């Protein structure tokens, strides 16, 4: 039984998910692809799914009777409209992060899905599918380190391009931590503060880099995340969780140890795409299996909403330099864990 | 385009490969299963591939027109007959290790396949599909540590059962090293010596455990492998390659670092099935993709023959205590790398 | 040529330094010991330096003509008076931290020493003598990680006793970081903020533990120090320095790796005295060598003053919850580096 | 109470021990130095011990009434004569390894000392004073890994000079392992085998390098030592001890972890003198303390004899390619542990 999927948005990530569904995931098939640039959609189809249709619009794709589930990988600003359209058709939809660029649109999706009474949306946060974070959460949930008190984290990129803005260090970079820590700790944020250390001279003139974001959760856990997107040396994701009984630390990806030229060393990845490549595979497989089983396991619309609200406050805190409160709407009972 | 596969042998590994083909591998399907115990075959089919036929024999399964490729996971002593039968039908066959229990049978398969002039057989050595060994080989091939001079390795199991014999420490345990080092070094063995250190009191009375196997290759590389199958503490695979410029060491699987109770620690696996689980997935996917592309990449019949011959000599060296020469038949040009 | 030393204060640390001077340090001798409890002084003398005199007071000890240098290990509140007395006699003095319990007294010592125009005082901050911190500083000073931007640190104790107060988490615990980071970075603090994460249930009722102290330096470097004095698992000192080109991390003390019971592990110390035991030895030897050479190298009175002022502000920040500015007196030119 | 020491042999190691006794060790003093080259002896004296006498010969130095203990650091071939002379005078003597270049001379020393009935000789094997080996032994002795079954070791130097011979890879290099493993395991050797892996092209033409020495002990423990003296990358000493319950591994010296240029790395020493520098200090202090207490703790004459006999057999095994038995004289009861 093969799940028939339509893809909206044939950019880099859309192409990658198309390849993934056709060549890696078991039991899935891309039957339709579209894009604002139809030629591009055709090109990706020809490369990985030559039998796929190329409808004129996302709406047309969603309406195709053979399309059983939708993957939204279009430009962020259009995510909400396609997700809402899929909900209207009662179809499963995997939406790449962010669920919406405005918290207000996330709220609309949450309310629509809750009203529908069926969970159809999965948001594309892949870190909870990473074997390292899973092992970490398993250990925490087993009580190995006791009640969690603090998280020390870092998100470092070798460098970013001209189009990267200070705001994106939250909405594109930190947002992964905002999601994964809510999941890992089963907790919510109540405040955020941002401080800017000495600026690296390696950043482009418009950037303030690095920065440290300090979050407080409902349970009182303190999280500090260093975001450093021009760290030069590699893509490095750190996470140490400190509990009442001990500390648990996210593993570095396994790497060959080399002893050479007076150094004992292991390689650090430089391309972020390599770091979570297995997590993307597991995430899509889980979505496909979840649709077939009628039960999704990944990030919900509510998770998408929470990440969005927290990100908005972090951006505000970047500007104000103050401790800013984070307030969420009441969680619809539908999303109770 | 889904590859239609028949499975001969529905024991633990046969069931696992059936599950893998149906739920993990992309583009494959189990259409037939058989076993000496037909009820067992039906049971596995019902669990993972309810539409699969259950023919009366391996030969009948191989003959089914819809079966495009065969997986042989029956008892070792029957491998050769099924592989040869598949070759007779010109069908692709994935044969779990060993290719045959007698070197003579391996030789027959090699000669049959070479005569056929088409590579149809892949032997189920999964270590070359492990990401750690792959990274190690990549680094060696890139000249990072210069010409290889030595390999220090260990193969440790927490414990083995009553049925495990001294001979099996070669044919079931060491055989993985015998295969993976030939692949990693692109070299062949010329002699073997076995020494027995002080015996662990944790082994059953009939076992001599641990042992150290010393191999010499054509290039003069010296390999020592500690085989210790009642080491108590876990399943631990070590491999350090020493070259003219440095040393490269197989990574331990990534694991969460925990600081607790006056210890900094990482978990070591205890179940060998977990250690190479990803390698099994990659191996089967590669076989499926290879069949579709008409080009297999995994271990060849020749590799199966070489492992078999080397294993026979190691068993002889266990008994004699002497340095025993390892002699292979001439490699058919068909298998030139 | 043996340096003749007098010790004021025969408590645990006084006894330890007496033993150290008599049995570990080369070229030193304890010729006098005193204490508010003279019997205790006699006891320590008998144990390690039977020929030592036991004068009636610290002042009397300082005045002894044969005493060439003084070690002050009395109760903190009396440090300043003995240091000033030693300065009056123009004698070298090694004063355990703190230099004084009041910043005002530190200032007096600084001004007295500066007026004297000779450096006679060394404050007992031992971390700059630890081989790990030394290697870290050497690497930073060599430009290996570029300009320093951030420091992430932790100071963890397994547990503290009933007499330990929230204030002591600054004056007894954090003070080591306050000193060692000034030295390591050759920089000064300009502000401090303290946040209290979720409280561990393992702390005694009067304690808020853990806490995170955030410091800013003149150069804009941001330092966060987790102080967690009931972490249960051990005495663990962490320090990661992030620069424009990379990160450098303080090593854990070398420890045997053990693979046992499904774990790969290394021991973590539980007793803080073991962690810096070598540093204490090097520190005292350096003081003795420094006195002989007429040139001390360890922490100066000025360093003692700065640590004291910074500690006072951190205590204030614990109470206020605000970002508090740290202001120092002008540094006498005498202390220019 | 300062121990008065005379040094015979003012080469590099003699100079180093002179400096050590004068500047590092507590409670020792060099009062006499001599050398075949008296000018050289004077030079070293002037540098570190200006008040020291420079007698005309080793014998004259030993006879000086003020000399309480002797350090022998002359050319290896002369060690035995000075040790025997010291024994004749009933004086303590610290003799750098080897105790003698001929096993026969070692035997003579053993018999002389045993006849004397007082332990006066300590042989300069410093590894048992290394904190890593000590931690390893402590753990083994505590039964943490159960009965020892195997040791896997390596002794690697970046490179050796023209004068270094194949034989020296045993007598100068391996000899440290020969001593330290006897001590660590409280066991004796019964056989040795040497194999020569593929030769590194980085060795000088006269050298066969690397080599693997396989030792068997009385208890049946198997030890393999890779000796690789042109490994290019550094001075690297490895030792993994495998027991019935687990494995314990000698730590690398603590080193700063650096993340830079896509690598996580730690420095490896290149100069062997740095690797055991602390062990040399502890060793000499222990000798000095031992003399004062009338009880030496370091390697005995018997240990020196055993290392010498084992080394002789290893050299024979290099030449023969066979498994060679190692036979010792009966241990005089005097040396019972």
JSON list of N, CA and C in Angstrom, two decimals, chain C residues 244-302:
[
{"chain": "C", "resi": 244, "resn": "UNK", "atom": "N", "xyz": [36.77, 34.02, 17.85]},
{"chain": "C", "resi": 244, "resn": "UNK", "atom": "CA", "xyz": [36.34, 34.28, 16.47]},
{"chain": "C", "resi": 244, "resn": "UNK", "atom": "C", "xyz": [36.63, 33.10, 15.54]},
{"chain": "C", "resi": 245, "resn": "UNK", "atom": "N", "xyz": [37.60, 32.28, 15.89]},
{"chain": "C", "resi": 245, "resn": "UNK", "atom": "CA", "xyz": [38.02, 31.19, 14.99]},
{"chain": "C", "resi": 245, "resn": "UNK", "atom": "C", "xyz": [37.69, 29.80, 15.51]},
{"chain": "C", "resi": 246, "resn": "UNK", "atom": "N", "xyz": [37.33, 29.72, 16.78]},
{"chain": "C", "resi": 246, "resn": "UNK", "atom": "CA", "xyz": [37.07, 28.38, 17.30]},
{"chain": "C", "resi": 246, "resn": "UNK", "atom": "C", "xyz": [36.84, 28.41, 18.79]},
{"chain": "C", "resi": 247, "resn": "UNK", "atom": "N", "xyz": [36.80, 27.22, 19.35]},
{"chain": "C", "resi": 247, "resn": "UNK", "atom": "CA", "xyz": [36.51, 27.08, 20.77]},
{"chain": "C", "resi": 247, "resn": "UNK", "atom": "C", "xyz": [37.62, 26.26, 21.42]},
{"chain": "C", "resi": 248, "resn": "UNK", "atom": "N", "xyz": [37.96, 26.62, 22.66]},
{"chain": "C", "resi": 248, "resn": "UNK", "atom": "CA", "xyz": [38.97, 25.86, 23.41]},
{"chain": "C", "resi": 248, "resn": "UNK", "atom": "C", "xyz": [38.37, 25.49, 24.75]},
{"chain": "C", "resi": 249, "resn": "UNK", "atom": "N", "xyz": [38.54, 24.24, 25.14]},
{"chain": "C", "resi": 249, "resn": "UNK", "atom": "CA", "xyz": [37.83, 23.72, 26.30]},
{"chain": "C", "resi": 249, "resn": "UNK", "atom": "C", "xyz": [38.81, 23.15, 27.33]},
{"chain": "C", "resi": 250, "resn": "UNK", "atom": "N", "xyz": [38.65, 23.60, 28.57]},
{"chain": "C", "resi": 250, "resn": "UNK", "atom": "CA", "xyz": [39.46, 23.12, 29.68]},
{"chain": "C", "resi": 250, "resn": "UNK", "atom": "C", "xyz": [39.35, 21.60, 29.77]},
{"chain": "C", "resi": 251, "resn": "UNK", "atom": "N", "xyz": [40.49, 20.90, 29.83]},
{"chain": "C", "resi": 251, "resn": "UNK", "atom": "CA", "xyz": [40.40, 19.43, 29.91]},
{"chain": "C", "resi": 251, "resn": "UNK", "atom": "C", "xyz": [39.90, 18.96, 31.27]},
{"chain": "C", "resi": 252, "resn": "UNK", "atom": "N", "xyz": [39.17, 17.86, 31.26]},
{"chain": "C", "resi": 252, "resn": "UNK", "atom": "CA", "xyz": [38.94, 17.10, 32.49]},
{"chain": "C", "resi": 252, "resn": "UNK", "atom": "C", "xyz": [40.28, 16.52, 32.92]},
{"chain": "C", "resi": 253, "resn": "UNK", "atom": "N", "xyz": [40.51, 16.32, 34.20]},
{"chain": "C", "resi": 253, "resn": "UNK", "atom": "CA", "xyz": [41.74, 15.62, 34.61]},
{"chain": "C", "resi": 253, "resn": "UNK", "atom": "C", "xyz": [41.80, 14.26, 33.92]},
{"chain": "C", "resi": 254, "resn": "UNK", "atom": "N", "xyz": [42.99, 13.88, 33.48]},
{"chain": "C", "resi": 254, "resn": "UNK", "atom": "CA", "xyz": [43.17, 12.58, 32.82]},
{"chain": "C", "resi": 254, "resn": "UNK", "atom": "C", "xyz": [42.68, 11.47, 33.74]},
{"chain": "C", "resi": 255, "resn": "UNK", "atom": "N", "xyz": [41.92, 10.54, 33.19]},
{"chain": "C", "resi": 255, "resn": "UNK", "atom": "CA", "xyz": [41.40, 9.44, 34.00]},
{"chain": "C", "resi": 255, "resn": "UNK", "atom": "C", "xyz": [41.35, 8.17, 33.16]},
{"chain": "C", "resi": 256, "resn": "UNK", "atom": "N", "xyz": [41.56, 7.06, 33.81]},
{"chain": "C", "resi": 256, "resn": "UNK", "atom": "CA", "xyz": [41.51, 5.76, 33.13]},
{"chain": "C", "resi": 256, "resn": "UNK", "atom": "C", "xyz": [40.12, 5.56, 32.54]},
{"chain": "C", "resi": 257, "resn": "UNK", "atom": "N", "xyz": [40.07, 5.17, 31.27]},
{"chain": "C", "resi": 257, "resn": "UNK", "atom": "CA", "xyz": [38.79, 4.81, 30.65]},
{"chain": "C", "resi": 257, "resn": "UNK", "atom": "C", "xyz": [38.51, 3.35, 30.97]},
{"chain": "C", "resi": 258, "resn": "UNK", "atom": "N", "xyz": [37.31, 3.09, 31.48]},
{"chain": "C", "resi": 258, "resn": "UNK", "atom": "CA", "xyz": [36.93, 1.72, 31.79]},
{"chain": "C", "resi": 258, "resn": "UNK", "atom": "C", "xyz": [35.72, 1.33, 30.94]},
{"chain": "C", "resi": 259, "resn": "UNK", "atom": "N", "xyz": [35.80, 0.16, 30.36]},
{"chain": "C", "resi": 259, "resn": "UNK", "atom": "CA", "xyz": [34.63, -0.39, 29.66]},
{"chain": "C", "resi": 259, "resn": "UNK", "atom": "C", "xyz": [34.13, -1.57, 30.49]},
{"chain": "C", "resi": 260, "resn": "UNK", "atom": "N", "xyz": [32.98, -1.41, 31.04]},
{"chain": "C", "resi": 260, "resn": "UNK", "atom": "CA", "xyz": [32.46, -2.41, 31.98]},
{"chain": "C", "resi": 260, "resn": "UNK", "atom": "C", "xyz": [30.96, -2.24, 32.14]},
{"chain": "C", "resi": 261, "resn": "UNK", "atom": "N", "xyz": [30.27, -3.34, 32.30]},
{"chain": "C", "resi": 261, "resn": "UNK", "atom": "CA", "xyz": [28.83, -3.29, 32.58]},
{"chain": "C", "resi": 261, "resn": "UNK", "atom": "C", "xyz": [28.08, -2.36, 31.63]},
{"chain": "C", "resi": 262, "resn": "UNK", "atom": "N", "xyz": [28.35, -2.53, 30.33]},
{"chain": "C", "resi": 262, "resn": "UNK", "atom": "CA", "xyz": [27.63, -1.77, 29.30]},
{"chain": "C", "resi": 262, "resn": "UNK", "atom": "C", "xyz": [27.87, -0.28, 29.34]},
{"chain": "C", "resi": 263, "resn": "UNK", "atom": "N", "xyz": [28.99, 0.12, 29.95]},
{"chain": "C", "resi": 263, "resn": "UNK", "atom": "CA", "xyz": [29.35, 1.54, 29.97]},
{"chain": "C", "resi": 263, "resn": "UNK", "atom": "C", "xyz": [30.83, 1.74, 29.67]},
{"chain": "C", "resi": 264, "resn": "UNK", "atom": "N", "xyz": [31.10, 2.80, 28.97]},
{"chain": "C", "resi": 264, "resn": "UNK", "atom": "CA", "xyz": [32.47, 3.31, 28.82]},
{"chain": "C", "resi": 264, "resn": "UNK", "atom": "C", "xyz": [32.54, 4.50, 29.77]},
{"chain": "C", "resi": 265, "resn": "UNK", "atom": "N", "xyz": [33.44, 4.47, 30.74]},
{"chain": "C", "resi": 265, "resn": "UNK", "atom": "CA", "xyz": [33.38, 5.55, 31.72]},
{"chain": "C", "resi": 265, "resn": "UNK", "atom": "C", "xyz": [34.75, 5.98, 32.23]},
{"chain": "C", "resi": 266, "resn": "UNK", "atom": "N", "xyz": [34.77, 7.20, 32.76]},
{"chain": "C", "resi": 266, "resn": "UNK", "atom": "CA", "xyz": [35.94, 7.74, 33.45]},
{"chain": "C", "resi": 266, "resn": "UNK", "atom": "C", "xyz": [35.46, 8.30, 34.78]},
{"chain": "C", "resi": 267, "resn": "UNK", "atom": "N", "xyz": [36.31, 8.20, 35.78]},
{"chain": "C", "resi": 267, "resn": "UNK", "atom": "CA", "xyz": [35.93, 8.75, 37.09]},
{"chain": "C", "resi": 267, "resn": "UNK", "atom": "C", "xyz": [35.95, 10.27, 37.10]},
{"chain": "C", "resi": 268, "resn": "UNK", "atom": "N", "xyz": [35.01, 10.85, 37.83]},
{"chain": "C", "resi": 268, "resn": "UNK", "atom": "CA", "xyz": [35.03, 12.28, 38.12]},
{"chain": "C", "resi": 268, "resn": "UNK", "atom": "C", "xyz": [35.33, 12.43, 39.60]},
{"chain": "C", "resi": 269, "resn": "UNK", "atom": "N", "xyz": [36.21, 13.37, 39.93]},
{"chain": "C", "resi": 269, "resn": "UNK", "atom": "CA", "xyz": [36.57, 13.55, 41.34]},
{"chain": "C", "resi": 269, "resn": "UNK", "atom": "C", "xyz": [35.38, 14.03, 42.14]},
{"chain": "C", "resi": 270, "resn": "UNK", "atom": "N", "xyz": [35.38, 13.71, 43.40]},
{"chain": "C", "resi": 270, "resn": "UNK", "atom": "CA", "xyz": [34.31, 14.22, 44.26]},
{"chain": "C", "resi": 270, "resn": "UNK", "atom": "C", "xyz": [34.85, 15.20, 45.29]},
{"chain": "C", "resi": 271, "resn": "UNK", "atom": "N", "xyz": [36.13, 15.14, 45.55]},
{"chain": "C", "resi": 271, "resn": "UNK", "atom": "CA", "xyz": [36.72, 16.01, 46.55]},
{"chain": "C", "resi": 271, "resn": "UNK", "atom": "C", "xyz": [37.47, 17.14, 45.85]},
{"chain": "C", "resi": 272, "resn": "UNK", "atom": "N", "xyz": [37.03, 18.38, 46.12]},
{"chain": "C", "resi": 272, "resn": "UNK", "atom": "CA", "xyz": [37.67, 19.52, 45.45]},
{"chain": "C", "resi": 272, "resn": "UNK", "atom": "C", "xyz": [39.17, 19.60, 45.76]},
{"chain": "C", "resi": 273, "resn": "UNK", "atom": "N", "xyz": [39.57, 19.09, 46.91]},
{"chain": "C", "resi": 273, "resn": "UNK", "atom": "CA", "xyz": [41.00, 19.19, 47.26]},
{"chain": "C", "resi": 273, "resn": "UNK", "atom": "C", "xyz": [41.88, 18.41, 46.28]},
{"chain": "C", "resi": 274, "resn": "UNK", "atom": "N", "xyz": [41.34, 17.31, 45.73]},
{"chain": "C", "resi": 274, "resn": "UNK", "atom": "CA", "xyz": [42.12, 16.52, 44.77]},
{"chain": "C", "resi": 274, "resn": "UNK", "atom": "C", "xyz": [42.26, 17.22, 43.42]},
{"chain": "C", "resi": 275, "resn": "UNK", "atom": "N", "xyz": [41.23, 18.01, 43.07]},
{"chain": "C", "resi": 275, "resn": "UNK", "atom": "CA", "xyz": [41.18, 18.58, 41.72]},
{"chain": "C", "resi": 275, "resn": "UNK", "atom": "C", "xyz": [42.36, 19.51, 41.43]},
{"chain": "C", "resi": 276, "resn": "UNK", "atom": "N", "xyz": [42.74, 20.34, 42.43]},
{"chain": "C", "resi": 276, "resn": "UNK", "atom": "CA", "xyz": [43.78, 21.32, 42.17]},
{"chain": "C", "resi": 276, "resn": "UNK", "atom": "C", "xyz": [45.01, 21.08, 43.03]},
{"chain": "C", "resi": 277, "resn": "UNK", "atom": "N", "xyz": [45.19, 19.83, 43.45]},
{"chain": "C", "resi": 277, "resn": "UNK", "atom": "CA", "xyz": [46.28, 19.52, 44.37]},
{"chain": "C", "resi": 277, "resn": "UNK", "atom": "C", "xyz": [47.64, 19.86, 43.75]},
{"chain": "C", "resi": 278, "resn": "UNK", "atom": "N", "xyz": [47.80, 19.55, 42.47]},
{"chain": "C", "resi": 278, "resn": "UNK", "atom": "CA", "xyz": [49.07, 19.86, 41.81]},
{"chain": "C", "resi": 278, "resn": "UNK", "atom": "C", "xyz": [49.25, 21.37, 41.70]},
{"chain": "C", "resi": 279, "resn": "UNK", "atom": "N", "xyz": [48.14, 22.07, 41.46]},
{"chain": "C", "resi": 279, "resn": "UNK", "atom": "CA", "xyz": [48.22, 23.53, 41.34]},
{"chain": "C", "resi": 279, "resn": "UNK", "atom": "C", "xyz": [48.70, 24.17, 42.64]},
{"chain": "C", "resi": 280, "resn": "UNK", "atom": "N", "xyz": [48.23, 23.66, 43.78]},
{"chain": "C", "resi": 280, "resn": "UNK", "atom": "CA", "xyz": [48.71, 24.18, 45.07]},
{"chain": "C", "resi": 280, "resn": "UNK", "atom": "C", "xyz": [50.22, 23.99, 45.20]},
{"chain": "C", "resi": 281, "resn": "UNK", "atom": "N", "xyz": [50.71, 22.81, 44.81]},
{"chain": "C", "resi": 281, "resn": "UNK", "atom": "CA", "xyz": [52.14, 22.55, 44.90]},
{"chain": "C", "resi": 281, "resn": "UNK", "atom": "C", "xyz": [52.94, 23.54, 44.04]},
{"chain": "C", "resi": 282, "resn": "UNK", "atom": "N", "xyz": [52.49, 23.71, 42.80]},
{"chain": "C", "resi": 282, "resn": "UNK", "atom": "CA", "xyz": [53.20, 24.60, 41.87]},
{"chain": "C", "resi": 282, "resn": "UNK", "atom": "C", "xyz": [53.15, 26.04, 42.38]},
{"chain": "C", "resi": 283, "resn": "UNK", "atom": "N", "xyz": [51.99, 26.41, 42.94]},
{"chain": "C", "resi": 283, "resn": "UNK", "atom": "CA", "xyz": [51.79, 27.78, 43.44]},
{"chain": "C", "resi": 283, "resn": "UNK", "atom": "C", "xyz": [52.79, 28.10, 44.56]},
{"chain": "C", "resi": 284, "resn": "UNK", "atom": "N", "xyz": [52.90, 27.20, 45.53]},
{"chain": "C", "resi": 284, "resn": "UNK", "atom": "CA", "xyz": [53.80, 27.47, 46.65]},
{"chain": "C", "resi": 284, "resn": "UNK", "atom": "C", "xyz": [55.26, 27.47, 46.20]},
{"chain": "C", "resi": 285, "resn": "UNK", "atom": "N", "xyz": [55.59, 26.52, 45.31]},
{"chain": "C", "resi": 285, "resn": "UNK", "atom": "CA", "xyz": [56.97, 26.48, 44.79]},
{"chain": "C", "resi": 285, "resn": "UNK", "atom": "C", "xyz": [57.28, 27.79, 44.07]},
{"chain": "C", "resi": 286, "resn": "UNK", "atom": "N", "xyz": [56.30, 28.28, 43.31]},
{"chain": "C", "resi": 286, "resn": "UNK", "atom": "CA", "xyz": [56.52, 29.52, 42.57]},
{"chain": "C", "resi": 286, "resn": "UNK", "atom": "C", "xyz": [56.67, 30.70, 43.53]},
{"chain": "C", "resi": 287, "resn": "UNK", "atom": "N", "xyz": [55.91, 30.70, 44.62]},
{"chain": "C", "resi": 287, "resn": "UNK", "atom": "CA", "xyz": [56.06, 31.77, 45.62]},
{"chain": "C", "resi": 287, "resn": "UNK", "atom": "C", "xyz": [57.47, 31.74, 46.21]},
{"chain": "C", "resi": 288, "resn": "UNK", "atom": "N", "xyz": [57.91, 30.54, 46.60]},
{"chain": "C", "resi": 288, "resn": "UNK", "atom": "CA", "xyz": [59.24, 30.40, 47.19]},
{"chain": "C", "resi": 288, "resn": "UNK", "atom": "C", "xyz": [60.33, 30.83, 46.20]},
{"chain": "C", "resi": 289, "resn": "UNK", "atom": "N", "xyz": [60.22, 30.34, 44.98]},
{"chain": "C", "resi": 289, "resn": "UNK", "atom": "CA", "xyz": [61.20, 30.72, 43.95]},
{"chain": "C", "resi": 289, "resn": "UNK", "atom": "C", "xyz": [61.14, 32.23, 43.69]},
{"chain": "C", "resi": 290, "resn": "UNK", "atom": "N", "xyz": [59.90, 32.75, 43.70]},
{"chain": "C", "resi": 290, "resn": "UNK", "atom": "CA", "xyz": [59.70, 34.18, 43.42]},
{"chain": "C", "resi": 290, "resn": "UNK", "atom": "C", "xyz": [60.33, 35.05, 44.51]},
{"chain": "C", "resi": 291, "resn": "UNK", "atom": "N", "xyz": [60.15, 34.65, 45.75]},
{"chain": "C", "resi": 291, "resn": "UNK", "atom": "CA", "xyz": [60.76, 35.42, 46.84]},
{"chain": "C", "resi": 291, "resn": "UNK", "atom": "C", "xyz": [62.28, 35.43, 46.69]},
{"chain": "C", "resi": 292, "resn": "UNK", "atom": "N", "xyz": [62.83, 34.24, 46.40]},
{"chain": "C", "resi": 292, "resn": "UNK", "atom": "CA", "xyz": [64.29, 34.15, 46.25]},
{"chain": "C", "resi": 292, "resn": "UNK", "atom": "C", "xyz": [64.80, 35.01, 45.10]},
{"chain": "C", "resi": 293, "resn": "UNK", "atom": "N", "xyz": [64.00, 35.05, 44.03]},
{"chain": "C", "resi": 293, "resn": "UNK", "atom": "CA", "xyz": [64.42, 35.81, 42.85]},
{"chain": "C", "resi": 293, "resn": "UNK", "atom": "C", "xyz": [64.03, 37.28, 42.98]},
{"chain": "C", "resi": 294, "resn": "UNK", "atom": "N", "xyz": [63.28, 37.62, 44.04]},
{"chain": "C", "resi": 294, "resn": "UNK", "atom": "CA", "xyz": [62.84, 39.00, 44.21]},
{"chain": "C", "resi": 294, "resn": "UNK", "atom": "C", "xyz": [61.77, 39.40, 43.21]},
{"chain": "C", "resi": 295, "resn": "UNK", "atom": "N", "xyz": [61.02, 38.43, 42.71]},
{"chain": "C", "resi": 295, "resn": "UNK", "atom": "CA", "xyz": [60.00, 38.76, 41.69]},
{"chain": "C", "resi": 295, "resn": "UNK", "atom": "C", "xyz": [58.86, 37.74, 41.77]},
{"chain": "C", "resi": 296, "resn": "UNK", "atom": "N", "xyz": [57.74, 38.19, 42.37]},
{"chain": "C", "resi": 296, "resn": "UNK", "atom": "CA", "xyz": [56.57, 37.31, 42.48]},
{"chain": "C", "resi": 296, "resn": "UNK", "atom": "C", "xyz": [55.79, 37.28, 41.16]},
{"chain": "C", "resi": 297, "resn": "UNK", "atom": "N", "xyz": [55.17, 36.13, 40.89]},
{"chain": "C", "resi": 297, "resn": "UNK", "atom": "CA", "xyz": [54.42, 35.99, 39.64]},
{"chain": "C", "resi": 297, "resn": "UNK", "atom": "C", "xyz": [52.92, 35.77, 39.81]},
{"chain": "C", "resi": 298, "resn": "UNK", "atom": "N", "xyz": [52.50, 35.38, 41.00]},
{"chain": "C", "resi": 298, "resn": "UNK", "atom": "CA", "xyz": [51.10, 35.01, 41.21]},
{"chain": "C", "resi": 298, "resn": "UNK", "atom": "C", "xyz": [50.19, 36.22, 41.31]},
{"chain": "C", "resi": 299, "resn": "UNK", "atom": "N", "xyz": [48.98, 35.99, 41.79]},
{"chain": "C", "resi": 299, "resn": "UNK", "atom": "CA", "xyz": [47.98, 37.05, 41.91]},
{"chain": "C", "resi": 299, "resn": "UNK", "atom": "C", "xyz": [48.47, 38.16, 42.82]},
{"chain": "C", "resi": 300, "resn": "UNK", "atom": "N", "xyz": [48.30, 39.41, 42.37]},
{"chain": "C", "resi": 300, "resn": "UNK", "atom": "CA", "xyz": [48.77, 40.58, 43.13]},
{"chain": "C", "resi": 300, "resn": "UNK", "atom": "C", "xyz": [47.69, 41.07, 44.10]},
{"chain": "C", "resi": 301, "resn": "UNK", "atom": "N", "xyz": [48.06, 42.04, 44.92]},
{"chain": "C", "resi": 301, "resn": "UNK", "atom": "CA", "xyz": [47.08, 42.71, 45.77]},
{"chain": "C", "resi": 301, "resn": "UNK", "atom": "C", "xyz": [45.97, 43.30, 44.89]},
{"chain": "C", "resi": 302, "resn": "UNK", "atom": "N", "xyz": [46.36, 43.86, 43.77]},
{"chain": "C", "resi": 302, "resn": "UNK", "atom": "CA", "xyz": [45.38, 44.44, 42.86]},
{"chain": "C", "resi": 302, "resn": "UNK", "atom": "C", "xyz": [44.39, 43.37, 42.38]}
]
